[in-house]
PDB file of C-alpha atoms and ligand atoms in Angstrom:
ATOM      1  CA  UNK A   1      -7.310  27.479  14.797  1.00 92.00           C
ATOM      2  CA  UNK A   2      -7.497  23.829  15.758  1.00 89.00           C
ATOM      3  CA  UNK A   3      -4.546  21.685  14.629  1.00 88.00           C
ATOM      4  CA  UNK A   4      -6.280  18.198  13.945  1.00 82.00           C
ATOM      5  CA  UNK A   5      -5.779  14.775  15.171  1.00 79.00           C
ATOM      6  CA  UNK A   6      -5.140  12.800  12.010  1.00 71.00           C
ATOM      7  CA  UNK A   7      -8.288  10.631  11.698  1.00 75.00           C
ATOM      8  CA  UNK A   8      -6.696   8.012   9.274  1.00 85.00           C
ATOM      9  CA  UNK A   9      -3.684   5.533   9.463  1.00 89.00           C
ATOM     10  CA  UNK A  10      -1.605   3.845   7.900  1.00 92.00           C
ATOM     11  CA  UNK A  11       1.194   1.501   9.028  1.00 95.00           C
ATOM     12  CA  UNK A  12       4.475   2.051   8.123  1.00 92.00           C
ATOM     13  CA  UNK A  13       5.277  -1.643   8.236  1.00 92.00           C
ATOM     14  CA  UNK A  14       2.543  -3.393   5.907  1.00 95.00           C
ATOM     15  CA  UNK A  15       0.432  -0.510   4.928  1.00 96.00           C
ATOM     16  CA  UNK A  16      -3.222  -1.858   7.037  1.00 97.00           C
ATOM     17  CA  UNK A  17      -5.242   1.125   7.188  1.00 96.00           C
ATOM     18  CA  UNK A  18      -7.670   2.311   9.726  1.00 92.00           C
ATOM     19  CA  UNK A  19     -10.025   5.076  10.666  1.00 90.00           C
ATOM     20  CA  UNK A  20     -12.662   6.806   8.952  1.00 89.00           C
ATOM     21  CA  UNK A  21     -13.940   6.079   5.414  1.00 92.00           C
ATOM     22  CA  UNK A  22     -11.790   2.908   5.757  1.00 93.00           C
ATOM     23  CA  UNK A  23     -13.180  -0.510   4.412  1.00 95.00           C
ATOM     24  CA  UNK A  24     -12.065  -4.461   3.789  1.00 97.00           C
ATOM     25  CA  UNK A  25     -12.945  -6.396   0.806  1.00 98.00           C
ATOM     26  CA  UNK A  26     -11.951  -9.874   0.672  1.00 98.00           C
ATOM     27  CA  UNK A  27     -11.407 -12.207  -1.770  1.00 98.00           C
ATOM     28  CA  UNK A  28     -11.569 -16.033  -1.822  1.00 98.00           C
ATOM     29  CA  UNK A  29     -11.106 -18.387  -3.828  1.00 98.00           C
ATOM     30  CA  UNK A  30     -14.424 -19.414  -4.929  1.00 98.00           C
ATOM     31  CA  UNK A  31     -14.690 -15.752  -6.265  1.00 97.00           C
ATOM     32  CA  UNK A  32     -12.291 -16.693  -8.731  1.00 96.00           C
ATOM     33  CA  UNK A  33     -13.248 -19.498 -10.846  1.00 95.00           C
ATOM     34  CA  UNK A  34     -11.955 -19.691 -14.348  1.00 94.00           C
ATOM     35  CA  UNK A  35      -9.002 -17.576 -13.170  1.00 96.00           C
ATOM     36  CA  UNK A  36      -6.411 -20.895 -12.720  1.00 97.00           C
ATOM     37  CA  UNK A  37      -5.253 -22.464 -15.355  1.00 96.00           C
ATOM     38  CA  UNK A  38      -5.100 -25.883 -13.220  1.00 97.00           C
ATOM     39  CA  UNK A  39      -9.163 -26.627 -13.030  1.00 97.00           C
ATOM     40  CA  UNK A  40      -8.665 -29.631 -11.262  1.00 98.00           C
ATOM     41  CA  UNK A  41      -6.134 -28.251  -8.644  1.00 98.00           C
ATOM     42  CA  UNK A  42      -8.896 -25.638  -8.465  1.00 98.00           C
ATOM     43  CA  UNK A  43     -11.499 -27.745  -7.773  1.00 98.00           C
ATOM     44  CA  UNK A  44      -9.638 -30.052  -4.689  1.00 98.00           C
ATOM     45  CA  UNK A  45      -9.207 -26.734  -3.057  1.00 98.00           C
ATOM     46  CA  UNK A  46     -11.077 -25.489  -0.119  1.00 98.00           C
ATOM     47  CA  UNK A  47     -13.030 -22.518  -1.489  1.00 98.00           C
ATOM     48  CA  UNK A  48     -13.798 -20.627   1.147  1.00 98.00           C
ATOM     49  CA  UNK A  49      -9.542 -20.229   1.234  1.00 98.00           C
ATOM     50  CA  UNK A  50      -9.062 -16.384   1.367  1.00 98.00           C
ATOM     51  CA  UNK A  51      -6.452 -15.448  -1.492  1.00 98.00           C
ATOM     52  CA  UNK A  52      -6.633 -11.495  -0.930  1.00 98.00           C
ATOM     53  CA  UNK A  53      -7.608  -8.871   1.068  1.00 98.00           C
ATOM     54  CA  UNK A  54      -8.207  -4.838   0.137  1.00 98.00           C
ATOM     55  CA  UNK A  55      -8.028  -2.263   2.507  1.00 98.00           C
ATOM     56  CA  UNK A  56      -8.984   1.188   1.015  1.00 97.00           C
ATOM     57  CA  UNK A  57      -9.216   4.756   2.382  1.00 96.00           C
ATOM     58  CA  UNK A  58     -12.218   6.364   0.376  1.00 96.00           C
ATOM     59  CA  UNK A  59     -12.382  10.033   1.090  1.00 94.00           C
ATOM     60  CA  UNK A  60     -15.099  10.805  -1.631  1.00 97.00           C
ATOM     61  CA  UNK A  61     -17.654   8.763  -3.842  1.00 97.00           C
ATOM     62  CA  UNK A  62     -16.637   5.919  -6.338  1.00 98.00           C
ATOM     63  CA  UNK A  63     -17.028   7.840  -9.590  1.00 98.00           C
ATOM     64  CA  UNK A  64     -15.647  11.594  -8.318  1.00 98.00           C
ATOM     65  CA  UNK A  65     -14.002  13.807 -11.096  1.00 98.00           C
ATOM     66  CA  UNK A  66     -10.423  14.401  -9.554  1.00 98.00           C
ATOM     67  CA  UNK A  67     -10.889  12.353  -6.651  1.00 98.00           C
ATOM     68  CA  UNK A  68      -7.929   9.930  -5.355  1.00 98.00           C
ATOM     69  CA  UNK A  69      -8.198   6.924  -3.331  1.00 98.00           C
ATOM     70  CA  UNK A  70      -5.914   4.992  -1.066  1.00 98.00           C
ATOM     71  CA  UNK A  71      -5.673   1.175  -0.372  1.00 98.00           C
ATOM     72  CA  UNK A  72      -3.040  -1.617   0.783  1.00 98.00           C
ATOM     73  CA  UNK A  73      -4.076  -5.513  -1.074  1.00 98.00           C
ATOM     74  CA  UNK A  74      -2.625  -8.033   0.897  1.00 98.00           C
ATOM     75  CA  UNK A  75      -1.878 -11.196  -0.630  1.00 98.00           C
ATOM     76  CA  UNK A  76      -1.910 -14.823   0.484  1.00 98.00           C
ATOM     77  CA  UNK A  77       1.003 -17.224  -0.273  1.00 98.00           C
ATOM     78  CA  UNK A  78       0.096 -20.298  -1.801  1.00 98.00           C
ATOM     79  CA  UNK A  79      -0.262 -21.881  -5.255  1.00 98.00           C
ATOM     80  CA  UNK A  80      -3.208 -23.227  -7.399  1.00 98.00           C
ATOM     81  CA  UNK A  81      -1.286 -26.145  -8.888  1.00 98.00           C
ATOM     82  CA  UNK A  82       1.826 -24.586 -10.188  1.00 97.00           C
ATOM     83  CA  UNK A  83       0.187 -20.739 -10.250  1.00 98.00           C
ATOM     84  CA  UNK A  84       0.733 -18.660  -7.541  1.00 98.00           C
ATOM     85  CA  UNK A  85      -2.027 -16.446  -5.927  1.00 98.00           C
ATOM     86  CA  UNK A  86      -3.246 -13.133  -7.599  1.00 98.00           C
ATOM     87  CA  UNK A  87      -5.097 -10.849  -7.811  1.00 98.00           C
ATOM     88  CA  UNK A  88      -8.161 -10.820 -10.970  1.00 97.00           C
ATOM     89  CA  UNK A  89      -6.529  -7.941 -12.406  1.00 98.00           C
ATOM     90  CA  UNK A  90      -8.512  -5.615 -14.209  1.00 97.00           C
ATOM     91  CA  UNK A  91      -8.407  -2.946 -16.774  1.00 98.00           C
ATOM     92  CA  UNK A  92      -9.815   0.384 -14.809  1.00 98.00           C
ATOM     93  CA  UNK A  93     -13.292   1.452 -16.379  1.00 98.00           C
ATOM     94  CA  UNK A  94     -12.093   4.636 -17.565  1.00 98.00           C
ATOM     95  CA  UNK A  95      -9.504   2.869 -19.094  1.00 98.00           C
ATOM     96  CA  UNK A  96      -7.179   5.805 -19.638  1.00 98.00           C
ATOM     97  CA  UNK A  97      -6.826   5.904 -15.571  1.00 98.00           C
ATOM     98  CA  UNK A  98      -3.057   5.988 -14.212  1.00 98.00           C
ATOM     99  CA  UNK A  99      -2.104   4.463 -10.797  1.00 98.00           C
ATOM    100  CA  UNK A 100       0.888   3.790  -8.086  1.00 98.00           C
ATOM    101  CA  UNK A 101       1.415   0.330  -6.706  1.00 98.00           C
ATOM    102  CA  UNK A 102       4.187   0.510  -4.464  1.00 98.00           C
ATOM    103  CA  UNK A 103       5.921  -2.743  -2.295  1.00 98.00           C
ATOM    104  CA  UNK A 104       5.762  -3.019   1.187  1.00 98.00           C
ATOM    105  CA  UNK A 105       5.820  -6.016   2.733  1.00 98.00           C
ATOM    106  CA  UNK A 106       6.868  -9.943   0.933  1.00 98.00           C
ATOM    107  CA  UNK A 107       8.261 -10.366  -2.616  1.00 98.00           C
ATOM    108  CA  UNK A 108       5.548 -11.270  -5.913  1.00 98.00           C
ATOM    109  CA  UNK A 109       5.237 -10.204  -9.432  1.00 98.00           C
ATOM    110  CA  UNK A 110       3.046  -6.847 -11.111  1.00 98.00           C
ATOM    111  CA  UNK A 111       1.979  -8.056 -14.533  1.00 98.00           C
ATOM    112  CA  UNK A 112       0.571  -5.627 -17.115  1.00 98.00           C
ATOM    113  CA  UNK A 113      -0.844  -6.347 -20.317  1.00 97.00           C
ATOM    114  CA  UNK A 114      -2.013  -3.547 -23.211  1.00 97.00           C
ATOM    115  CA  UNK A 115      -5.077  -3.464 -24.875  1.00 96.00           C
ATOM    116  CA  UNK A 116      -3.517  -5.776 -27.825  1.00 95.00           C
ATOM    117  CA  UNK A 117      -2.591  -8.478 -25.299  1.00 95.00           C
ATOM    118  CA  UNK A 118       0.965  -7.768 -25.064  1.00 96.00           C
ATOM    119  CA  UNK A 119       2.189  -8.797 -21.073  1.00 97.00           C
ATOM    120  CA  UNK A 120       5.055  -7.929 -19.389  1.00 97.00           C
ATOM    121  CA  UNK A 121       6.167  -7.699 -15.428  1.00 97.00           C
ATOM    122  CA  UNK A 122       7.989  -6.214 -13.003  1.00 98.00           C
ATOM    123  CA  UNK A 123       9.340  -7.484  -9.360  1.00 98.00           C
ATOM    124  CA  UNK A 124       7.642  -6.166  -6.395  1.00 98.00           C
ATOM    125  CA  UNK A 125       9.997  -6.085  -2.942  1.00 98.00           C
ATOM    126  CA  UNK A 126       9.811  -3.852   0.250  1.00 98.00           C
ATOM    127  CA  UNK A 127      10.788  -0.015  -1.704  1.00 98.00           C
ATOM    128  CA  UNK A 128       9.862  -0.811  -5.057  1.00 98.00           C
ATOM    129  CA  UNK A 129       7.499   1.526  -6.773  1.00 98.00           C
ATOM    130  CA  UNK A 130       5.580   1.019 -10.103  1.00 98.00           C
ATOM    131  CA  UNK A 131       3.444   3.495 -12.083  1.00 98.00           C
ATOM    132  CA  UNK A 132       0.692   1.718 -14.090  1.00 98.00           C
ATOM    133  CA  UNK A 133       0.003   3.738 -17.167  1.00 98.00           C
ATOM    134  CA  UNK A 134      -3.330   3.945 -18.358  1.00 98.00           C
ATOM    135  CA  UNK A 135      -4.866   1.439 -21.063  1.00 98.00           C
ATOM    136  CA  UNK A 136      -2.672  -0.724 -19.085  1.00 98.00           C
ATOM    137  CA  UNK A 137      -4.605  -3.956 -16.911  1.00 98.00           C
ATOM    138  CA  UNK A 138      -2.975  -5.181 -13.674  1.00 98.00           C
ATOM    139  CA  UNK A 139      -2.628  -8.130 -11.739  1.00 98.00           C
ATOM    140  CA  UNK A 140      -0.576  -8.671  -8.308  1.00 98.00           C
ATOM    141  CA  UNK A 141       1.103 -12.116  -7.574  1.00 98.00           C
ATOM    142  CA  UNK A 142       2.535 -13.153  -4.589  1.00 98.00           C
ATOM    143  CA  UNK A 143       5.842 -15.383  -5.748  1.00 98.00           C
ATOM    144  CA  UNK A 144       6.828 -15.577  -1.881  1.00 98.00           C
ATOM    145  CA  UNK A 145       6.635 -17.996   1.132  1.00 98.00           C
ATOM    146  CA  UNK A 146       4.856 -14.692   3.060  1.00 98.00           C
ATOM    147  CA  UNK A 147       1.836 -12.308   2.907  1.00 98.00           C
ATOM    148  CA  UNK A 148       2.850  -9.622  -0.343  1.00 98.00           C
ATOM    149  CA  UNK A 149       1.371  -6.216   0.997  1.00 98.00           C
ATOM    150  CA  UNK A 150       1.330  -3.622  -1.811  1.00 98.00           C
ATOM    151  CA  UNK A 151       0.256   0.248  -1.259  1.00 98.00           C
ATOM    152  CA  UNK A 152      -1.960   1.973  -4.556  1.00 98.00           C
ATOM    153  CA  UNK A 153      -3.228   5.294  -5.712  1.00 98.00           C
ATOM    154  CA  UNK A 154      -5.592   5.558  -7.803  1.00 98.00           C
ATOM    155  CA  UNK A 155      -8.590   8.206  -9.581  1.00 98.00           C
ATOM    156  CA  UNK A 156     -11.870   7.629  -7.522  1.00 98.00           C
ATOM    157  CA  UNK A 157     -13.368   7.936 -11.010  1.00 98.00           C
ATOM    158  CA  UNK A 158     -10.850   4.981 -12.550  1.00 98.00           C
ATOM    159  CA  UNK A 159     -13.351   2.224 -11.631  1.00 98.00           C
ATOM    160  CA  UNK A 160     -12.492  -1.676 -12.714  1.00 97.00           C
ATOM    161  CA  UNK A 161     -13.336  -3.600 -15.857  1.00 97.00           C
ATOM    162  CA  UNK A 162     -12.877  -7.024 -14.982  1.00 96.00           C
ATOM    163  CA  UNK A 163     -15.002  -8.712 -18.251  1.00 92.00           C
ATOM    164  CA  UNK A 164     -11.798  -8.840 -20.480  1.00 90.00           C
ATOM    165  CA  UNK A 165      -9.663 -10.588 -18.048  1.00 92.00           C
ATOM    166  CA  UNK A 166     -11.919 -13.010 -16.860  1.00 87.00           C
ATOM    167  CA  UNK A 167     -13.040 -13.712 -20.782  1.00 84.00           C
ATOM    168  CA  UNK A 168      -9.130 -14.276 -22.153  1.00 85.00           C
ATOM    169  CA  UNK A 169      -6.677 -13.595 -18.889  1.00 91.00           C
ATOM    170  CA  UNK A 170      -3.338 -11.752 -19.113  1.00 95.00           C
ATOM    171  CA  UNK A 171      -1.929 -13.990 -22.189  1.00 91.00           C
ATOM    172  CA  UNK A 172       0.626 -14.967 -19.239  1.00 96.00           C
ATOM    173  CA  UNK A 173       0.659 -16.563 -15.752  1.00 97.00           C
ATOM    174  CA  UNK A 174       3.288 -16.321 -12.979  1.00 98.00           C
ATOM    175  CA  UNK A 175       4.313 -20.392 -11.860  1.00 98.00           C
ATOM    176  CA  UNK A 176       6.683 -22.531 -10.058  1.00 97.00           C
ATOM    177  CA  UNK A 177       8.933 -25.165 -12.304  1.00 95.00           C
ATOM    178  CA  UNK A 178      11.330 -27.110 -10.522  1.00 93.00           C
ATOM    179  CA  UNK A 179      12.106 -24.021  -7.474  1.00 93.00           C
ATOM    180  CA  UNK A 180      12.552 -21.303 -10.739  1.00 96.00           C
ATOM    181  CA  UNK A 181       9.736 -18.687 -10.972  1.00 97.00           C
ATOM    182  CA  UNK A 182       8.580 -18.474 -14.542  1.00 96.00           C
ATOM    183  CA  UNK A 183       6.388 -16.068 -16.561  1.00 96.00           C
ATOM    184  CA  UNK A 184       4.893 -18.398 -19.454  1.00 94.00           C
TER     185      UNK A 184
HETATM  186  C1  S6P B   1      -7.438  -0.516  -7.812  1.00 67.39           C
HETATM  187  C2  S6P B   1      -6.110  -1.163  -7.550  1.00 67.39           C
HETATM  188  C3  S6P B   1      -6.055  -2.228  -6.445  1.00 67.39           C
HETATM  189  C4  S6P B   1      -6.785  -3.526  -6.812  1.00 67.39           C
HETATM  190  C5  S6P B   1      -6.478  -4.654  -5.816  1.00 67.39           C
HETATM  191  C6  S6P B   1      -7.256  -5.937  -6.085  1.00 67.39           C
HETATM  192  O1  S6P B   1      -7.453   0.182  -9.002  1.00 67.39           O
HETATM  193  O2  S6P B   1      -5.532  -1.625  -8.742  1.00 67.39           O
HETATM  194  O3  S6P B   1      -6.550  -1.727  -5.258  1.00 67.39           O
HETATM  195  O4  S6P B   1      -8.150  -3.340  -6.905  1.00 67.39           O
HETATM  196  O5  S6P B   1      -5.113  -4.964  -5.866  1.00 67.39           O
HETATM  197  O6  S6P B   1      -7.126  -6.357  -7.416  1.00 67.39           O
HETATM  198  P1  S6P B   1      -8.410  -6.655  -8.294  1.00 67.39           P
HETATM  199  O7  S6P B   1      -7.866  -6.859  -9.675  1.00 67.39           O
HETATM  200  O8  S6P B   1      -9.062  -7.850  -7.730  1.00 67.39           O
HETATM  201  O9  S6P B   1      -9.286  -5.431  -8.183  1.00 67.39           O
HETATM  202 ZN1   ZN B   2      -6.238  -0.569 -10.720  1.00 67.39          ZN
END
């Protein structure tokens, strides 16, 4: 019997992936209007600014029963007045889906929020991992001077529901007052 080549990797630094069933999407920040509190810091921005990037390992289809995929989001630093990049956050579309975030690379926030609105967060650093329960939506923010790289696994069948967030956000937002990082 052969003994493989591994087709797929994944760097032990920042987590980029490459290899087969490997893809990029990227995020900017004209595909997130109504996310910032600070409309009119919003709208002075450039919006073809990139705020995050996705790489994901997708060994089967979106929607597959038992099926796991693999991806590293990669975070910008930078602020939208006093609110620091994220992700949109989503609840997934089988909303009893699970997942692993785990840090890698720059320091930043993992918010949750419950299906009753209820937020809280955890720090993300290089070796910190985080299990996102299900029912639970989840947004990345980068609180650092430095790209935030952060690993997840998730159910290929989890999917995203991004209607809820968009409508009414995560009841809190991750800023900078006076050098202190807040949650208000
Ligand atoms: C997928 C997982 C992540 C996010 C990524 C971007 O379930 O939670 O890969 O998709 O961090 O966030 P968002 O909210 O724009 O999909
Ligand atoms: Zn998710």
């Amino acid at each position: 019997m052969e003994i493989k080549d591994p087709r797929n990797h994944f760097s032990k630094e920042n987590g980029a992936l490459s290899g087969e069933k490997t893809s990029k999407t990227i995020r900017k920040l004209k595909d997130m209007k109504g996310f910032y509190e600070d409309e009119e810091a919003f709208n002075k921005m450039d919006p073809e600014t990139v705020l995050y990037e996705v790489e994901m390992h997708a060994p089967v289809k979106a929607g597959t029963e038992g099926g796991l995929f693999f991806g590293t989001s990669f975070l910008n630093p930078g602020k939208v007045g006093e609110e620091f990049f994220m992700t949109k956050g989503h609840f997934h579309e089988i909303i009893n889906r699970a997942e692993y975030y785990w840090g890698l690379e720059g320091e930043g926030v993992l918010v949750f929020m419950d299906e009753d609105g209820n937020a809280s967060a955890e720090k993300v650093c290089p070796g910190s991992l985080h299990f996102v329960p299900g029912k639970i939506a989840h947004r990345l923010v980068n609180t650092g001077d430095t790209k935030l790289a952060v690993g997840a696994c998730w159910p290929a069948d989890a999917g995203h529901q991004y209607g809820p967030i968009a409508e009414s956000g995560f009841g809190v937002r991750i800023k900078e007052k006076n050098g202190t990082i807040i949650a208000e």
